[in-house]
XYZ file of C-alpha atoms in Angstrom:
299
model
C 11.215 38.650 -52.577
C 8.666 40.439 -52.539
C 6.892 37.386 -50.289
C 9.839 38.788 -48.394
C 8.629 41.785 -47.760
C 5.599 41.577 -47.284
C 6.225 38.565 -44.336
C 7.557 41.361 -43.077
C 4.869 44.237 -43.733
C 3.355 45.612 -39.899
C 1.972 47.625 -39.884
C 0.959 50.085 -35.957
C -1.141 49.543 -34.244
C -2.670 53.022 -33.802
C -3.046 53.311 -37.880
C -4.123 49.858 -37.672
C -7.407 51.257 -34.708
C -7.772 55.013 -36.758
C -7.861 52.337 -40.302
C -10.703 49.755 -38.816
C -11.847 52.861 -36.612
C -13.346 53.919 -40.568
C -15.209 51.006 -41.598
C -18.739 50.174 -41.746
C -20.658 47.546 -38.610
C -21.529 44.802 -41.710
C -17.586 44.632 -41.529
C -16.157 44.807 -37.998
C -18.262 42.004 -37.440
C -16.817 40.414 -40.081
C -12.765 41.203 -38.664
C -14.202 40.547 -35.021
C -12.874 36.644 -35.817
C -8.666 37.686 -37.066
C -7.426 37.553 -34.068
C -8.007 38.113 -30.070
C -5.991 41.171 -30.183
C -8.815 42.558 -33.399
C -11.979 40.842 -30.790
C -10.948 42.868 -28.042
C -9.935 46.295 -29.696
C -13.512 45.868 -32.003
C -15.667 44.842 -28.308
C -14.015 48.274 -25.869
C -15.998 50.914 -24.889
C -12.848 53.100 -25.939
C -12.977 52.362 -29.729
C -17.054 51.919 -30.318
C -16.721 55.595 -28.992
C -14.309 56.950 -31.543
C -16.344 54.530 -33.787
C -19.631 56.182 -34.006
C -16.954 59.628 -33.691
C -15.921 58.753 -37.408
C -19.243 57.529 -38.026
C -20.985 61.041 -37.648
C -18.846 63.696 -39.459
C -18.479 60.578 -42.641
C -21.215 62.241 -44.924
C -20.579 59.453 -47.099
C -21.748 56.809 -45.031
C -25.701 58.016 -43.910
C -27.888 55.666 -43.499
C -32.449 56.408 -42.704
C -33.579 54.618 -40.215
C -37.575 54.629 -41.261
C -40.267 52.432 -38.214
C -42.693 50.361 -39.433
C -43.482 47.617 -39.328
C -39.789 46.044 -39.728
C -36.895 48.562 -39.421
C -36.349 50.173 -42.902
C -33.158 50.571 -43.324
C -32.190 53.440 -46.923
C -28.595 54.866 -48.195
C -28.911 58.144 -48.785
C -26.759 58.464 -51.545
C -29.521 55.888 -53.801
C -32.311 55.455 -53.019
C -32.849 52.820 -54.477
C -34.484 49.600 -54.337
C -31.532 47.961 -51.875
C -33.282 48.703 -49.098
C -32.737 46.914 -45.568
C -35.520 45.311 -43.301
C -34.973 44.331 -39.654
C -37.682 42.886 -37.494
C -38.318 44.411 -33.927
C -36.681 42.595 -30.671
C -40.733 43.470 -29.134
C -43.297 41.945 -30.223
C -46.610 43.477 -29.351
C -46.904 46.258 -30.499
C -42.790 47.403 -30.155
C -42.451 51.416 -30.800
C -39.065 53.531 -30.982
C -39.232 55.740 -28.317
C -35.462 57.808 -28.746
C -32.249 57.265 -31.016
C -28.646 58.204 -30.314
C -25.163 57.208 -31.953
C -27.318 54.192 -34.401
C -28.953 53.036 -30.959
C -33.061 52.707 -30.754
C -35.157 52.436 -27.362
C -37.143 50.493 -28.113
C -40.774 49.549 -26.264
C -43.794 48.020 -26.330
C -47.431 47.436 -25.407
C -46.309 45.707 -22.072
C -43.704 48.766 -21.064
C -40.968 46.198 -22.393
C -38.174 48.694 -22.772
C -35.042 48.014 -24.504
C -31.432 49.310 -26.750
C -31.372 47.529 -29.455
C -27.863 48.678 -32.340
C -29.914 47.122 -35.569
C -26.171 46.808 -37.123
C -25.791 43.872 -34.944
C -29.123 43.188 -33.750
C -27.825 43.586 -30.222
C -30.572 43.988 -27.494
C -30.584 45.123 -24.311
C -33.005 44.511 -22.346
C -34.188 47.061 -19.119
C -35.588 46.427 -15.771
C -38.851 47.051 -15.041
C -39.364 50.782 -13.704
C -39.303 52.465 -10.051
C -42.145 54.468 -10.626
C -45.941 52.430 -8.791
C -48.097 53.173 -6.991
C -50.444 54.810 -10.220
C -53.791 56.026 -10.784
C -55.567 54.732 -14.293
C -55.241 57.926 -15.320
C -51.206 58.997 -16.477
C -49.727 58.304 -19.635
C -45.708 57.875 -20.042
C -43.559 59.691 -22.909
C -40.070 58.025 -22.726
C -36.242 60.191 -24.074
C -33.107 58.675 -24.453
C -30.355 60.321 -25.268
C -26.439 60.211 -24.696
C -24.003 62.565 -22.736
C -20.071 63.044 -23.724
C -19.552 64.767 -20.798
C -20.463 61.558 -18.196
C -19.572 59.543 -21.101
C -23.143 57.407 -20.514
C -26.364 56.432 -22.407
C -29.842 57.414 -19.889
C -33.297 56.674 -21.261
C -35.645 58.970 -19.069
C -39.513 57.598 -18.067
C -41.990 60.553 -17.407
C -45.745 59.787 -16.248
C -48.141 62.422 -16.851
C -51.127 63.167 -15.035
C -54.750 63.083 -17.292
C -56.937 65.992 -16.145
C -59.353 64.048 -15.994
C -58.420 61.368 -13.103
C -60.467 61.947 -9.457
C -58.524 61.688 -6.540
C -59.529 62.918 -2.979
C -56.409 63.957 -1.568
C -54.259 65.128 -4.827
C -55.636 67.481 -7.565
C -53.906 67.015 -10.242
C -54.798 69.819 -12.280
C -51.008 70.475 -9.862
C -49.687 66.738 -9.617
C -45.652 67.263 -10.470
C -44.835 64.858 -13.590
C -42.753 61.208 -12.030
C -39.759 61.061 -12.960
C -37.260 58.125 -13.079
C -34.125 57.255 -15.379
C -32.284 54.294 -16.534
C -28.111 54.760 -16.728
C -26.826 51.635 -18.937
C -22.955 52.828 -16.489
C -24.579 51.436 -13.586
C -27.562 49.422 -15.446
C -29.933 51.212 -12.894
C -33.876 53.200 -12.284
C -33.400 56.072 -10.148
C -36.611 58.521 -9.131
C -35.334 61.702 -9.528
C -37.737 65.111 -7.922
C -40.172 66.020 -10.120
C -41.430 68.720 -12.713
C -44.123 70.711 -12.244
C -45.069 69.570 -16.511
C -47.367 68.280 -18.657
C -45.917 66.264 -21.025
C -46.824 66.321 -24.269
C -47.219 62.443 -25.739
C -44.082 62.314 -27.964
C -40.245 61.615 -27.459
C -37.275 63.390 -26.562
C -35.398 65.430 -28.901
C -32.182 65.366 -28.574
C -29.476 68.225 -29.495
C -26.539 69.460 -27.002
C -26.785 66.962 -24.561
C -29.471 67.062 -23.778
C -32.583 65.653 -24.167
C -36.281 67.976 -25.636
C -40.568 68.394 -25.283
C -42.894 70.265 -25.316
C -44.761 71.150 -22.316
C -47.180 72.723 -20.535
C -47.455 74.447 -17.255
C -49.392 72.965 -14.336
C -50.012 75.650 -11.614
C -53.024 75.940 -9.156
C -56.348 77.311 -10.508
C -55.579 76.621 -13.819
C -55.284 73.612 -16.284
C -51.933 73.349 -18.089
C -51.591 77.400 -18.630
C -49.280 78.450 -21.307
C -46.588 76.464 -23.915
C -43.524 75.628 -22.805
C -40.352 73.877 -24.178
C -38.714 72.613 -21.265
C -34.552 70.179 -21.393
C -33.276 67.460 -19.588
C -29.552 68.098 -19.685
C -28.477 63.828 -18.717
C -24.355 65.090 -17.765
C -26.782 67.772 -14.234
C -29.554 65.116 -14.287
C -31.798 68.308 -14.459
C -34.590 69.882 -15.941
C -35.128 74.007 -16.653
C -37.155 75.886 -19.975
C -35.664 76.878 -22.904
C -36.161 79.867 -24.389
C -38.220 80.457 -27.078
C -38.813 83.455 -29.490
C -40.451 86.419 -29.998
C -43.290 83.862 -31.698
C -46.875 84.574 -32.000
C -49.210 83.560 -29.339
C -52.599 84.536 -30.940
C -54.127 81.700 -31.947
C -51.311 78.736 -30.873
C -52.164 75.118 -31.363
C -49.337 73.992 -30.552
C -45.669 73.752 -30.109
C -43.270 70.583 -31.359
C -39.265 70.774 -31.335
C -37.181 68.739 -34.003
C -33.895 68.794 -34.381
C -32.289 69.876 -37.747
C -28.239 69.736 -38.454
C -27.603 69.388 -34.937
C -29.765 72.515 -34.146
C -32.959 73.376 -32.022
C -36.419 73.633 -33.846
C -39.627 74.766 -32.605
C -42.840 74.607 -35.227
C -45.440 76.530 -34.041
C -48.871 75.212 -34.758
C -51.533 78.180 -35.711
C -54.596 76.205 -36.542
C -55.754 73.207 -39.243
C -55.813 75.172 -42.191
C -51.870 75.625 -42.914
C -50.109 77.876 -40.974
C -46.953 76.683 -39.211
C -43.634 78.538 -38.807
C -40.757 76.751 -37.981
C -37.627 78.742 -35.533
C -34.067 77.756 -34.559
C -31.758 78.628 -32.563
C -28.288 79.272 -34.185
C -26.661 78.963 -30.996
C -28.349 76.535 -28.697
C -29.190 78.757 -24.667
C -28.887 81.899 -26.985
C -33.148 83.592 -27.145
C -31.653 85.724 -29.564
C -30.257 83.521 -32.588
C -33.659 81.950 -32.781
C -34.648 83.017 -36.341
C -37.468 81.736 -37.982
C -36.608 79.780 -41.172
C -39.975 79.165 -42.354
C -43.629 80.599 -42.290
C -46.200 78.306 -44.465
C -49.788 79.902 -44.416
C -52.707 79.155 -46.868
C -53.828 82.055 -49.470
């Protein structure tokens, strides 16, 4: 009787989808072998998007990824010795330049770029960038993010030029930075409009569908005038300056941007001694919503 009831038990497809979307990636990789329909469901874009959102909201399933010689994954609930070490998919000094929804943007010193999923070990090598014919003294920064509006991942490459570069035709003090973006949907690089900023050599920070960097404004007659925070909106593919708080400008050595609990943060450094202010923007885009969270100063 019990076996007969089990045979007639049919779980509705929408309920099964909901159950599967709440499982860890390791389990889903095994369950793809259950049937062709499960394989197609688990690999579908819709299901991946739903699974990512469920995992974001699951506070009991937090993992910490530490880039090192290998990528180290720790369970934030336990922090025991049960760590997982995963080798990078690229050789030659790979470096993580961004992370989003469990994906890492990894770039090595040969400028090979890949989007890597440490959970599935899948790696997508990007084609060569479209920025060419560059002078000797230049440096590159990257950003990697996702937009809910356009449902697309993008890699942003920004090339800024060193002020020591000598060129009889171009004054690098006013030479804009060159920008290219790669869409994972179209699988193409595109050159977009240059920007009048020098970007600090750090990865972009993803907050509210935009990538953020600390930057300096380049203008004729002066080198690197003021410290700025700029943002690149992934959906609109436009750069803009982010309003900053009313911080102390005297003795300012630099600005760093970060993300704390989904909010944009700015860290203002006032010298080699411990003298730091941490500000948080509670209402994104509103200057008046900045609050000073911490101040660390040597007594």
